[in-house]
Short mmCIF file of C-alpha atoms and ligand atoms in Angstrom, two decimals:
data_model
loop_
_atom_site.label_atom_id
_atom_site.label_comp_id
_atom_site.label_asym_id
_atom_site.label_seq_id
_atom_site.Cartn_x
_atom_site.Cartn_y
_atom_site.Cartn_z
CA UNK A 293 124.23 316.17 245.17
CA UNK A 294 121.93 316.26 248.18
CA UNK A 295 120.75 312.91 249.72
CA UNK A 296 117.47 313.58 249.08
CA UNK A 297 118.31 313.90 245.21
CA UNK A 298 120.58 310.33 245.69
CA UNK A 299 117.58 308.68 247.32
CA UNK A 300 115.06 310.13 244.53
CA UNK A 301 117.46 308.47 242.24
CA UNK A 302 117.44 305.82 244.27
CA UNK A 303 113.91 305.05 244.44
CA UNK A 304 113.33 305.86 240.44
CA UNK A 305 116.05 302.99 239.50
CA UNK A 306 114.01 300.96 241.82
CA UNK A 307 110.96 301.70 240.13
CA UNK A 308 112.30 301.14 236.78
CA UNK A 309 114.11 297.74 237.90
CA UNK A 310 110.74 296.59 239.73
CA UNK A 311 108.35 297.46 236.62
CA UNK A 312 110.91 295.66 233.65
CA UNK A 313 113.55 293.64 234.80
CA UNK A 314 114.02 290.27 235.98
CA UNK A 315 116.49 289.13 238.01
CA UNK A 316 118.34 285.68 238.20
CA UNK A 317 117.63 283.31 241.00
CA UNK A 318 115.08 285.90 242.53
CA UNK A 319 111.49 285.71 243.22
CA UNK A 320 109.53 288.07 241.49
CA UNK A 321 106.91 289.34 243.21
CA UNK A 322 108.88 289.76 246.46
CA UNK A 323 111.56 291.82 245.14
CA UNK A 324 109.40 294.32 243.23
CA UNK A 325 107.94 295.13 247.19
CA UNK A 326 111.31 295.29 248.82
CA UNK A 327 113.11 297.08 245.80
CA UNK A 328 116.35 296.04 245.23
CA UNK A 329 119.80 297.15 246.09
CA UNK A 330 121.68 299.35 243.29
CA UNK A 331 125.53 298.90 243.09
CA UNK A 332 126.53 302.13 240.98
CA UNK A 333 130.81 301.99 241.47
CA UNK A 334 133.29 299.63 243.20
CA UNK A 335 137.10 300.35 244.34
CA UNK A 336 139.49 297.65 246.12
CA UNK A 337 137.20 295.00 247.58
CA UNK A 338 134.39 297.42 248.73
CA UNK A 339 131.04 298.44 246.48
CA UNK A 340 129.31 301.61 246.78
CA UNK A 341 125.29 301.48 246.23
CA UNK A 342 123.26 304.62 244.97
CA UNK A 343 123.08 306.44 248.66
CA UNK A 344 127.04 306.31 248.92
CA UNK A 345 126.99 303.86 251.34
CA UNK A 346 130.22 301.27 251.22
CA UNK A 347 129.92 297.59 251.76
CA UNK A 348 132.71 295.43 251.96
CA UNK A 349 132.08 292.70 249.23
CA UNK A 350 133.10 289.75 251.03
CA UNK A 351 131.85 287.28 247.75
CA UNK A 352 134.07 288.94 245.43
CA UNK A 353 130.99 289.97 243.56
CA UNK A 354 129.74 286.41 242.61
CA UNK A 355 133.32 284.40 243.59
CA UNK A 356 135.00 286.25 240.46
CA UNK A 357 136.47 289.87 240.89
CA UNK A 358 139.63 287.72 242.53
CA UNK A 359 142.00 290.79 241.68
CA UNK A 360 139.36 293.25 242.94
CA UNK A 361 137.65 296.18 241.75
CA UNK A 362 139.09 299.53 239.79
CA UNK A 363 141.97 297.46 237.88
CA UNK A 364 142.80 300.08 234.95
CA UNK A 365 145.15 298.08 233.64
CA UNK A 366 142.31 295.70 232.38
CA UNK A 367 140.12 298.81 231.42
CA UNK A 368 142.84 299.80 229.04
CA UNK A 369 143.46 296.26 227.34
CA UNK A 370 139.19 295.93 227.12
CA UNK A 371 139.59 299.60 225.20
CA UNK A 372 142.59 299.06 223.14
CA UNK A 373 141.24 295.77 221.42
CA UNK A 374 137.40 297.38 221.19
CA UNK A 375 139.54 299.96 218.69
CA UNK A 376 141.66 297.52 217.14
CA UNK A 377 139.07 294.52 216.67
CA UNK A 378 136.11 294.39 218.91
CA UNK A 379 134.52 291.38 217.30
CA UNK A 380 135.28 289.10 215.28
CA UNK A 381 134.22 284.67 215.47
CA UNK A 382 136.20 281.91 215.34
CA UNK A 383 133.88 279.79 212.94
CA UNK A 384 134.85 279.33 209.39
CA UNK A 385 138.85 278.88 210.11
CA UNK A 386 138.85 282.54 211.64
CA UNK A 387 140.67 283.07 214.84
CA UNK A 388 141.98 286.36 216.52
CA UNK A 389 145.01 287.49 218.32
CA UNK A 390 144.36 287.78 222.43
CA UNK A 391 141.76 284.40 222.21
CA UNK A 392 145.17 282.58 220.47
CA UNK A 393 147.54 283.69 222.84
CA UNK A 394 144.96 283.17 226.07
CA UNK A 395 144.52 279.54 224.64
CA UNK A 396 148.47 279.15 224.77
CA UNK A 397 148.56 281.01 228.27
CA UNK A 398 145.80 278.46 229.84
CA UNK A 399 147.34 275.36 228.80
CA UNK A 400 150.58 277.27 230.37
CA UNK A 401 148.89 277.62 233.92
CA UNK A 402 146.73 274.51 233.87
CA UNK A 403 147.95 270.89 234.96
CA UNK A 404 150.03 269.17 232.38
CA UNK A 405 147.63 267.22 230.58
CA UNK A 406 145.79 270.14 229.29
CA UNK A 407 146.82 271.51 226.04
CA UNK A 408 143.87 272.43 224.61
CA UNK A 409 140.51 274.94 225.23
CA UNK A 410 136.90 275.41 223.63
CA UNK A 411 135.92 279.16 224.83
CA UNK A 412 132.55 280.05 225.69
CA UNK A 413 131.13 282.78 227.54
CA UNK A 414 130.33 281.21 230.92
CA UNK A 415 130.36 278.32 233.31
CA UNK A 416 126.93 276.73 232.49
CA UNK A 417 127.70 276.93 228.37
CA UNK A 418 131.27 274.77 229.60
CA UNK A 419 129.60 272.16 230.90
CA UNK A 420 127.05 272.08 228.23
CA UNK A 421 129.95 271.82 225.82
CA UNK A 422 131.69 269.42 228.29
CA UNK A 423 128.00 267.11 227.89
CA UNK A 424 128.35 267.29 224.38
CA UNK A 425 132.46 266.52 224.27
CA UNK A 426 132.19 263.73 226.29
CA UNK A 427 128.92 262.01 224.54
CA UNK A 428 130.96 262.33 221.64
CA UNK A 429 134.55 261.27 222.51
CA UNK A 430 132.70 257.91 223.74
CA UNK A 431 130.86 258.14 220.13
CA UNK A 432 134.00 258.24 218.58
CA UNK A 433 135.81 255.15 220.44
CA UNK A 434 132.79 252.89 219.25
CA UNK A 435 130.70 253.27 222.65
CA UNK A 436 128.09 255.33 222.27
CA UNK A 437 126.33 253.82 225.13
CA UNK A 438 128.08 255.49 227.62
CA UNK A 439 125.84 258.65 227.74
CA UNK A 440 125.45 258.52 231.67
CA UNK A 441 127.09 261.35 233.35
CA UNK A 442 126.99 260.94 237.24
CA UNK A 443 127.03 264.20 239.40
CA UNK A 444 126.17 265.10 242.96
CA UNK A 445 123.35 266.23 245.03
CA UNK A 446 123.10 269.74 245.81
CA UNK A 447 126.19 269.88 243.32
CA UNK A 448 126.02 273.50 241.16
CA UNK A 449 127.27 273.58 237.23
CA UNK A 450 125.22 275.78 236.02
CA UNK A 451 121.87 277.13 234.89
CA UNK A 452 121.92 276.32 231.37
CA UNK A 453 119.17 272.92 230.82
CA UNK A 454 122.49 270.68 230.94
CA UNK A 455 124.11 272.84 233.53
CA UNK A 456 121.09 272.52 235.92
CA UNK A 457 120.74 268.99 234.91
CA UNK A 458 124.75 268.43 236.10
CA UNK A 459 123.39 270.38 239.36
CA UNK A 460 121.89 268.80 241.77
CA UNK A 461 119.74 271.63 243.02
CA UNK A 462 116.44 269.98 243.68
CA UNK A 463 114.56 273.45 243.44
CA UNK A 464 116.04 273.64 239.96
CA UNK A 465 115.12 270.35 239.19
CA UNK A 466 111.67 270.90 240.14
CA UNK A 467 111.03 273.73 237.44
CA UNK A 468 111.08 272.74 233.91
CA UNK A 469 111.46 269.03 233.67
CA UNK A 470 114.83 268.31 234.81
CA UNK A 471 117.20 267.04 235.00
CA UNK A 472 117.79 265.64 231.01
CA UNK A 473 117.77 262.05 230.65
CA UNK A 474 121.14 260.19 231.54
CA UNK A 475 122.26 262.61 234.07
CA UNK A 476 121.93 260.70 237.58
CA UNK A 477 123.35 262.02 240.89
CA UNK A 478 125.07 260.47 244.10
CA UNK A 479 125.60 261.63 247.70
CA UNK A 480 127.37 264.98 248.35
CA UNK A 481 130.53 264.85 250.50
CA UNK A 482 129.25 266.95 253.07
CA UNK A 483 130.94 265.32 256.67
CA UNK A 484 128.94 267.91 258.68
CA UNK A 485 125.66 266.64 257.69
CA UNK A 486 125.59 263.50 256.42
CA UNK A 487 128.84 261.55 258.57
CA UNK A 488 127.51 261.70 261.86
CA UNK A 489 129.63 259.53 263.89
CA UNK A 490 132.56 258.46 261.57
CA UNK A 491 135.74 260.40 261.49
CA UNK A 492 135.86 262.48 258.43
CA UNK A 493 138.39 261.11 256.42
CA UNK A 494 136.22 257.22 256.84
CA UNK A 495 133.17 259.65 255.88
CA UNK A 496 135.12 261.03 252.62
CA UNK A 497 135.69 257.25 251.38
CA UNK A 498 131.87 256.18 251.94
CA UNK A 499 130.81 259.07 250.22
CA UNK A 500 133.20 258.34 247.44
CA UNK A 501 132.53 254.92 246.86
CA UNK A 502 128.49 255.68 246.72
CA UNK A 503 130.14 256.68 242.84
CA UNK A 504 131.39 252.70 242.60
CA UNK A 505 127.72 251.86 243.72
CA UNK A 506 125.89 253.70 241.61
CA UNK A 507 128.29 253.00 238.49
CA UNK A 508 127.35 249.21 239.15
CA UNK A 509 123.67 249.67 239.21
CA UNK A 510 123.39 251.42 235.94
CA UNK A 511 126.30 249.23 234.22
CA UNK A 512 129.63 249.94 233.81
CA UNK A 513 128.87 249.90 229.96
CA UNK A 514 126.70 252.63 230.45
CA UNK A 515 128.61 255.52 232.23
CA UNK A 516 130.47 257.97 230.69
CA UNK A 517 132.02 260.91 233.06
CA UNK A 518 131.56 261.98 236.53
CA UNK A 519 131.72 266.08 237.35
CA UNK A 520 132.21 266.87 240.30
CA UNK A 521 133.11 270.85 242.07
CA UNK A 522 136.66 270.01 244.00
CA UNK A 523 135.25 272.56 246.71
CA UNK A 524 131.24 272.97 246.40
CA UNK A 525 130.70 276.54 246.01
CA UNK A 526 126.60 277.36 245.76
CA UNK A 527 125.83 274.12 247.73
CA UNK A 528 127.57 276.05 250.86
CA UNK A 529 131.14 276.10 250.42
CA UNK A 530 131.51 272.06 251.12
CA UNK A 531 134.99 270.85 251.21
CA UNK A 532 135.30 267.25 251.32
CA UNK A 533 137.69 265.12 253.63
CA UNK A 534 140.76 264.54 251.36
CA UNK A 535 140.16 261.17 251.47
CA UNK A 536 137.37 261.98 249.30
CA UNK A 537 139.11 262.79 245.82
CA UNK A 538 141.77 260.86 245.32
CA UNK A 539 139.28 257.71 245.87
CA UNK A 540 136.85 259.50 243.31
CA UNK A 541 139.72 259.45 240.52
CA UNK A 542 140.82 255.78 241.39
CA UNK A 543 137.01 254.73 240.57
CA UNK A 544 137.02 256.64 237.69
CA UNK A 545 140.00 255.00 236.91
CA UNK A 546 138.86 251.55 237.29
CA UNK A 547 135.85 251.73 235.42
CA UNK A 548 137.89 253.62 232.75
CA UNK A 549 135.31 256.77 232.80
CA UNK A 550 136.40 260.81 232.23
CA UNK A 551 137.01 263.25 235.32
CA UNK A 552 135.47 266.52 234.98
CA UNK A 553 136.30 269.26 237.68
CA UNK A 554 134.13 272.09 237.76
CA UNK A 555 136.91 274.72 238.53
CA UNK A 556 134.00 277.56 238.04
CA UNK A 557 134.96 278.62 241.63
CA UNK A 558 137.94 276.67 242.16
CA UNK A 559 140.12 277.70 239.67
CA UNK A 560 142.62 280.41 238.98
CA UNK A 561 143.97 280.55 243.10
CA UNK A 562 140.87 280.54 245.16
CA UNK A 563 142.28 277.31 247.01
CA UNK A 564 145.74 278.65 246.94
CA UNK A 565 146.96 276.76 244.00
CA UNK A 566 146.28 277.86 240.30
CA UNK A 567 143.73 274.97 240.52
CA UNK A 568 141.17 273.21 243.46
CA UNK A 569 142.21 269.49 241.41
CA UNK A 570 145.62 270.26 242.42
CA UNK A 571 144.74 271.49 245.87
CA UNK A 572 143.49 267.89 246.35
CA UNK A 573 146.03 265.89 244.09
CA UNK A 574 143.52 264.59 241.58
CA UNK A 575 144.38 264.38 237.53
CA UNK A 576 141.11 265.22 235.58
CA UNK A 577 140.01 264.72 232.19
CA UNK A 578 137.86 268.27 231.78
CA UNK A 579 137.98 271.66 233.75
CA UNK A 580 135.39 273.84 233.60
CA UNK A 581 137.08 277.62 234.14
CA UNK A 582 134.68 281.18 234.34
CA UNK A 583 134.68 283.41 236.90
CA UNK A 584 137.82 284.13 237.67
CA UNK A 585 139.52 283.83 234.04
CA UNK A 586 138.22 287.06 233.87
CA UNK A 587 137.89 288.40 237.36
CA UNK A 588 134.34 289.01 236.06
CA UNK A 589 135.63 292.22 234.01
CA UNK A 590 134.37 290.65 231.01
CA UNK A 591 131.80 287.44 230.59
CA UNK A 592 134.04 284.39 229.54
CA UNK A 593 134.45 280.83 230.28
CA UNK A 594 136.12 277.56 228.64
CA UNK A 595 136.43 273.77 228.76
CA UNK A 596 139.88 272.64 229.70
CA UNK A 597 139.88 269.55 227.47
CA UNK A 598 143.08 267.19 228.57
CA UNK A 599 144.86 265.22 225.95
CA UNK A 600 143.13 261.78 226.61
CA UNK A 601 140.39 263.99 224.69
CA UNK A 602 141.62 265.48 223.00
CA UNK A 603 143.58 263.04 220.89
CA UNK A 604 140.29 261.43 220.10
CA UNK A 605 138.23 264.60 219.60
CA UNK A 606 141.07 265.51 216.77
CA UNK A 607 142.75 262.42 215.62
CA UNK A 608 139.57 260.71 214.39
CA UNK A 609 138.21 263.74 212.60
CA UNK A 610 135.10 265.01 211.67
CA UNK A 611 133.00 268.92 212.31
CA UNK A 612 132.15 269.02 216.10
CA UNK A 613 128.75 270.51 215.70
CA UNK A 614 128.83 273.13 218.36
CA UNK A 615 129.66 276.51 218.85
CA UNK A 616 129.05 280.34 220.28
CA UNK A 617 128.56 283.63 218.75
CA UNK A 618 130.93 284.87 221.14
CA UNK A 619 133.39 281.90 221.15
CA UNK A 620 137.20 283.69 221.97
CA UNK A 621 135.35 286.98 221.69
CA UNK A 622 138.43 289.35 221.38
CA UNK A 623 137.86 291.33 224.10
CA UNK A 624 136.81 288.67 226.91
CA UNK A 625 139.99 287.40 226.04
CA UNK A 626 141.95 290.67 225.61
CA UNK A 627 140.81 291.34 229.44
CA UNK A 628 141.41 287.74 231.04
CA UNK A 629 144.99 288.13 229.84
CA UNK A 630 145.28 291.34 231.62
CA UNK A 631 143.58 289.84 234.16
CA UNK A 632 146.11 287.24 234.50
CA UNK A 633 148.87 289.05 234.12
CA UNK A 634 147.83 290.73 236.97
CA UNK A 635 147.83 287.45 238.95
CA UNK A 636 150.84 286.23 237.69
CA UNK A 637 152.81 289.84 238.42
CA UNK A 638 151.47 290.05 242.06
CA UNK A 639 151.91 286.68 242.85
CA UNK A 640 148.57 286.36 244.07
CA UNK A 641 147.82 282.71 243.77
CA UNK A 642 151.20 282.72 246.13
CA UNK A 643 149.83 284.77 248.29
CA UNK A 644 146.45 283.08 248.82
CA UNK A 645 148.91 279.86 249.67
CA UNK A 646 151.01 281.71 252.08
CA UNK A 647 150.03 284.76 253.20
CA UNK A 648 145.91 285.82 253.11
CA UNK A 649 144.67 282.68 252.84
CA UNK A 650 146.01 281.72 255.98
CA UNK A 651 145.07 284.88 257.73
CA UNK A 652 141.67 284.61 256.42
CA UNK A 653 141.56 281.00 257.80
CA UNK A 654 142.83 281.97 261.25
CA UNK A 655 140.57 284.96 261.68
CA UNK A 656 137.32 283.09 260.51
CA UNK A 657 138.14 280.21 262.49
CA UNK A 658 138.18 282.22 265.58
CA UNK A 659 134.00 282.70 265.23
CA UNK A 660 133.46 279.03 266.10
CA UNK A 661 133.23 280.14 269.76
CA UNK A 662 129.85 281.92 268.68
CA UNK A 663 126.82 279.61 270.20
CA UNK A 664 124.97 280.20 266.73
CA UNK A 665 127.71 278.34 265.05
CA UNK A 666 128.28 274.39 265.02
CA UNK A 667 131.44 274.41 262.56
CA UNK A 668 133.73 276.94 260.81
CA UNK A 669 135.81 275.85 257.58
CA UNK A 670 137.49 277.11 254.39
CA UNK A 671 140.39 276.55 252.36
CA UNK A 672 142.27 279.21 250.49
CA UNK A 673 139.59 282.34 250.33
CA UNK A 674 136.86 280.47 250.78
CA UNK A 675 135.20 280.49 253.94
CA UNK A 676 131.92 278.42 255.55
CA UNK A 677 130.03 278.98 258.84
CA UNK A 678 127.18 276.24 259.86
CA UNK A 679 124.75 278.03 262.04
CA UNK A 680 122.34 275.58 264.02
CA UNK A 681 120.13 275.52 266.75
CA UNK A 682 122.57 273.11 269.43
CA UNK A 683 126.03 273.69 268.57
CA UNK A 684 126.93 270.21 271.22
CA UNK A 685 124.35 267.92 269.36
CA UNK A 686 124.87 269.57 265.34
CA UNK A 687 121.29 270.37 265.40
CA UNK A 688 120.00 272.14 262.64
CA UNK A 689 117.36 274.78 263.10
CA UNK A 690 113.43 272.92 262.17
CA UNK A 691 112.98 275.79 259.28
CA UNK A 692 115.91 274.99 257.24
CA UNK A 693 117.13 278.67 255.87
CA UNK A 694 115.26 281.24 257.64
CA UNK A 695 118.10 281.79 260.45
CA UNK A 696 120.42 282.14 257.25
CA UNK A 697 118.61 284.43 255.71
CA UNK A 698 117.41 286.56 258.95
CA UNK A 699 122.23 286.77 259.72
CA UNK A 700 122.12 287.63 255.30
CA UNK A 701 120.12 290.79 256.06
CA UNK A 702 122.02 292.16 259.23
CA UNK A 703 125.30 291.18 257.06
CA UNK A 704 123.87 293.91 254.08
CA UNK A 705 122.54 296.61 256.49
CA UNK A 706 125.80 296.45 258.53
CA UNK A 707 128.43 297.04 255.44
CA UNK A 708 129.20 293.00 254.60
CA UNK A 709 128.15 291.13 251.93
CA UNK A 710 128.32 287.22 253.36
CA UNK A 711 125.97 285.14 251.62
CA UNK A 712 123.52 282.54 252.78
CA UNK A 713 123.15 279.11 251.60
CA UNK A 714 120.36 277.38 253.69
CA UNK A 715 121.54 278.28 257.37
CA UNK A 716 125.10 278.20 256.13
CA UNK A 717 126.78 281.56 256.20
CA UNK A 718 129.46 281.66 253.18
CA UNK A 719 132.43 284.08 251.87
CA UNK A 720 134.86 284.47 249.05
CA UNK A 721 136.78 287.39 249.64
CA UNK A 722 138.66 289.12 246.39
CA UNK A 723 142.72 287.65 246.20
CA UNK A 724 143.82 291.32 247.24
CA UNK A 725 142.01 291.81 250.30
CA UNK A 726 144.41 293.40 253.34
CA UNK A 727 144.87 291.78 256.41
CA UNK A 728 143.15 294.89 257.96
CA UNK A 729 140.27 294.62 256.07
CA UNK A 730 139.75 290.65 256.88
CA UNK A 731 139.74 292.01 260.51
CA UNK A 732 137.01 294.31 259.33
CA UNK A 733 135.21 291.45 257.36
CA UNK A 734 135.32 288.79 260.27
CA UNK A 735 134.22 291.86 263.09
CA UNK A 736 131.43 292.99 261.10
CA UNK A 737 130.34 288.97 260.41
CA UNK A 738 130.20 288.73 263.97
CA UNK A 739 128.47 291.61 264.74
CA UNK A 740 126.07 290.43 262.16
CA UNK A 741 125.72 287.07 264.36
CA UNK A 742 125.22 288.69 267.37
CA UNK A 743 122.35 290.53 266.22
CA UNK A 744 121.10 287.08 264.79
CA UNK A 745 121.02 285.22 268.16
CA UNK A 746 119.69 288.30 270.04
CA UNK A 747 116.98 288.06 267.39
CA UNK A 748 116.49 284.17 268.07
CA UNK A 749 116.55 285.02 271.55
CA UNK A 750 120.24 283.22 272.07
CA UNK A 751 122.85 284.52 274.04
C1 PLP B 1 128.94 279.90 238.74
C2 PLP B 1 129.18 278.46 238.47
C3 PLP B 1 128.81 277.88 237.25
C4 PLP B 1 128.03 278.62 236.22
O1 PLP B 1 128.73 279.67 235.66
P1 PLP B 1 127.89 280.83 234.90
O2 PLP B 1 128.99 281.69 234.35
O3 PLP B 1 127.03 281.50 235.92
O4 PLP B 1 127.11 280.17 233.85
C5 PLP B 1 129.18 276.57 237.00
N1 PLP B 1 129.84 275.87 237.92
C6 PLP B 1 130.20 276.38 239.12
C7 PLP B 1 130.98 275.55 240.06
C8 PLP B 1 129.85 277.69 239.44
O5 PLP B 1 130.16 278.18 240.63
#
């Protein structure tokens, strides 16, 4: 095929997608202009767009293809059970083969007080289910005034009307009358911003104890559950002091309230254990798991419901009213057990602890000598960069988000896909990435910053 034939194809799809099709978290009018970027195949951790040209994916498509892209192994298990049984629900005492067996595989790989899941088919349905459990577990022991469920600022669960409402994304908030009543939201952990001159793991403590605070002035009586994300993904890959979580679960267990982690991002290796609450040390009540169940082969997700739950949500009886179409769809499930055989035969979560992870975290480290950027951190294969105007003084830049999004676009038309959140640069590179091409992902980043500062006038 000729490039002018790819780039009439090109600009047709682009036509198409501009004239019909709207895109999440996108505005509108501003992408129809610019067109947007088509992703037609994807091999190892790079994509390929409709000219041919590669781009290493350095957000594992949306923090989920962990094993990376072209896994045939999974193709085959989605095909096989599409031929044996490609759908059938789980309502009206039906259940099928791969959901049973995933069930009995997660409560294999998660922390031992899990036993038990409720499938759905993505992170902002779990926490809507997780809403719903918890309202109803309290229900159930007699106090059904503990509805409050306390979250964070600039926290994400979600897009879902309870999801969004866990969030604390105050441009969510502001569209559509949210957040839902009895959803209230504390101080995010976030040392580089808000701890100024205290030492991080002081800073991790006040920040935790803002939940004791707030848990006082609504009445103890009153709360329910607090969710928290052990590392904040969409808020800009925040990972608190570790002060920060262990303090979080001894309030909670004072005031006798439930202990959701959002593992969305966290779980299934990312932090270099099978789980970000075990990264930290903490003992929840809930995980929310998506993403990478599936490696993003298939749409799935699931509530992690521990046994302090779970006794109540069974032993006292009665229908839970709530439920998908697509609950333990067959094939969702067929692929995240492939999926996770795949993880569990390459060792991969062992090799985020030991091997890549650390190389990863070396590597990126090394661009905190760039003047554009005031701190560098990650755990695992998750990476952060802050990008601010004085480096010495952690001044951020006046226009919160334009430097971010000026780096974002070098970072596309140089081969890298690194995210921006505000002026924070982010990654979330797939489990199986080489340590070649991390030296290609954290050359071309810096590239990418260089042409930033040259643009701000910075040297
Ligand atoms: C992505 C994400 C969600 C929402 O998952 P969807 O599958 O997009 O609904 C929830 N929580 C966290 C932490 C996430 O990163």
């Amino acid at each position: 095929m000729s490039t002018g034939a790819r780039n009439a194809t090109t600009r047709d799809l682009q036509a198409l997608d501009a004239r019909h099709y709207l895109h999440p978290f996108t505005d509108f009018q501003a992408l129809a202009g610019e067109g947007s970027r088509i992703i037609t195949r994807a091999e190892g951790v790079y994509l390929y767009d409709s000219d041919g040209r590669q781009v290493l994916d350095g957000m594992s498509g949306l923090w989920c293809v962990n094993v990376g892209y072209g896994r045939d192994e999974i193709v085959e298990a989605a095909a096989r059970q599409m031929r044996e049984l490609p759908y059938y629900n789980s309502f009206f005492k039906s259940a099928n083969p791969p959901a049973v067996e995933l069930a009995a595989l997660l409560a294999e790989l998660t922390p031992p007080q899990f036993n038990h899941v409720f499938f759905t088919n993505s992170g902002s349905e779990a926490n809507d289910t997780i809403v719903r459990m918890v309202r109803r577990y309290w229900d159930l022991l007699g106090e059904p005034g503990r509805s409050v469920i306390i979250s964070r600022h600039n926290a994400y669960h979600g897009s879902t009307m309870a999801g969004a409402s866990l969030g604390g994304m105050a441009a969510m908030h502001g569209q559509g009358g949210l957040p839902i009543p009895d959803i209230v939201h504390i101080e995010q952990p976030y040392w580089y911003e808000n701890g100024v001159d205290l030492p991080p793991e002081e800073y991790g403590l006040r920040a935790a104890r803002r939940l004791a605070e707030k848990i006082e002035q609504i009445g103890p009586g009153r709360v329910g559950a607090f969710i928290g994300e052990p590392i904040q993904g969409a808020g800009g890959v925040i990972v608190p002091p570790d002060s920060y979580w262990p303090e979080i679960q001894r309030i909670c267990r004072e005031y006798g309230i439930l202990l959701i982690a959002d593992e969305v991002i966290c779980g299934f290796g990312r932090t270099g254990r099978w789980f970000g609450c075990e990264h930290f040390g903490i003992e929840p009540d809930f995980l929310t798991i998506a993403k990478g169940l599936t490696s993003g082969y298939q749409p799935l997700g699931g509530v992690m419901v521990g046994d302090r739950v779970a006794e109540v949500l069974i032993g006292r009886g009665g229908e839970f009213h709530h439920g998908y179409t697509w609950s333990g769809h067959p094939v969702a499930c067929a692929v995240a057990l492939a999926n996770l055989a795949i993880v569990r035969r390459e060792r991969l979560v062992e090799r985020v602890h030991d091997e890549i992870g650390p190389y990863l975290q070396r590597r990126w480290r090394e661009l905190a000598d760039h003047p554009l950027v005031g701190e560098v951190r990650g755990v695992g294969m998750l990476g952060a960069l802050e990008l601010v105007a004085h480096k010495g003084s952690r001044t951020f830049f006046r226009d919160r988000g334009a430097v971010g999004t000026i780096c974002r676009d070098h970072c596309f038309a140089n081969g890298l896909v690194m995210r921006a959140v505000r002026d924070t640069m982010i990654i979330a590179p797939p489990f199986v990435i080489t340590t070649g091409e991390v030296d290609e992902l954290v050359s071309r980043a810096r590239r990418c910053l260089d042409l930033t500062a040259a643009d701000l006038g910075i040297r």
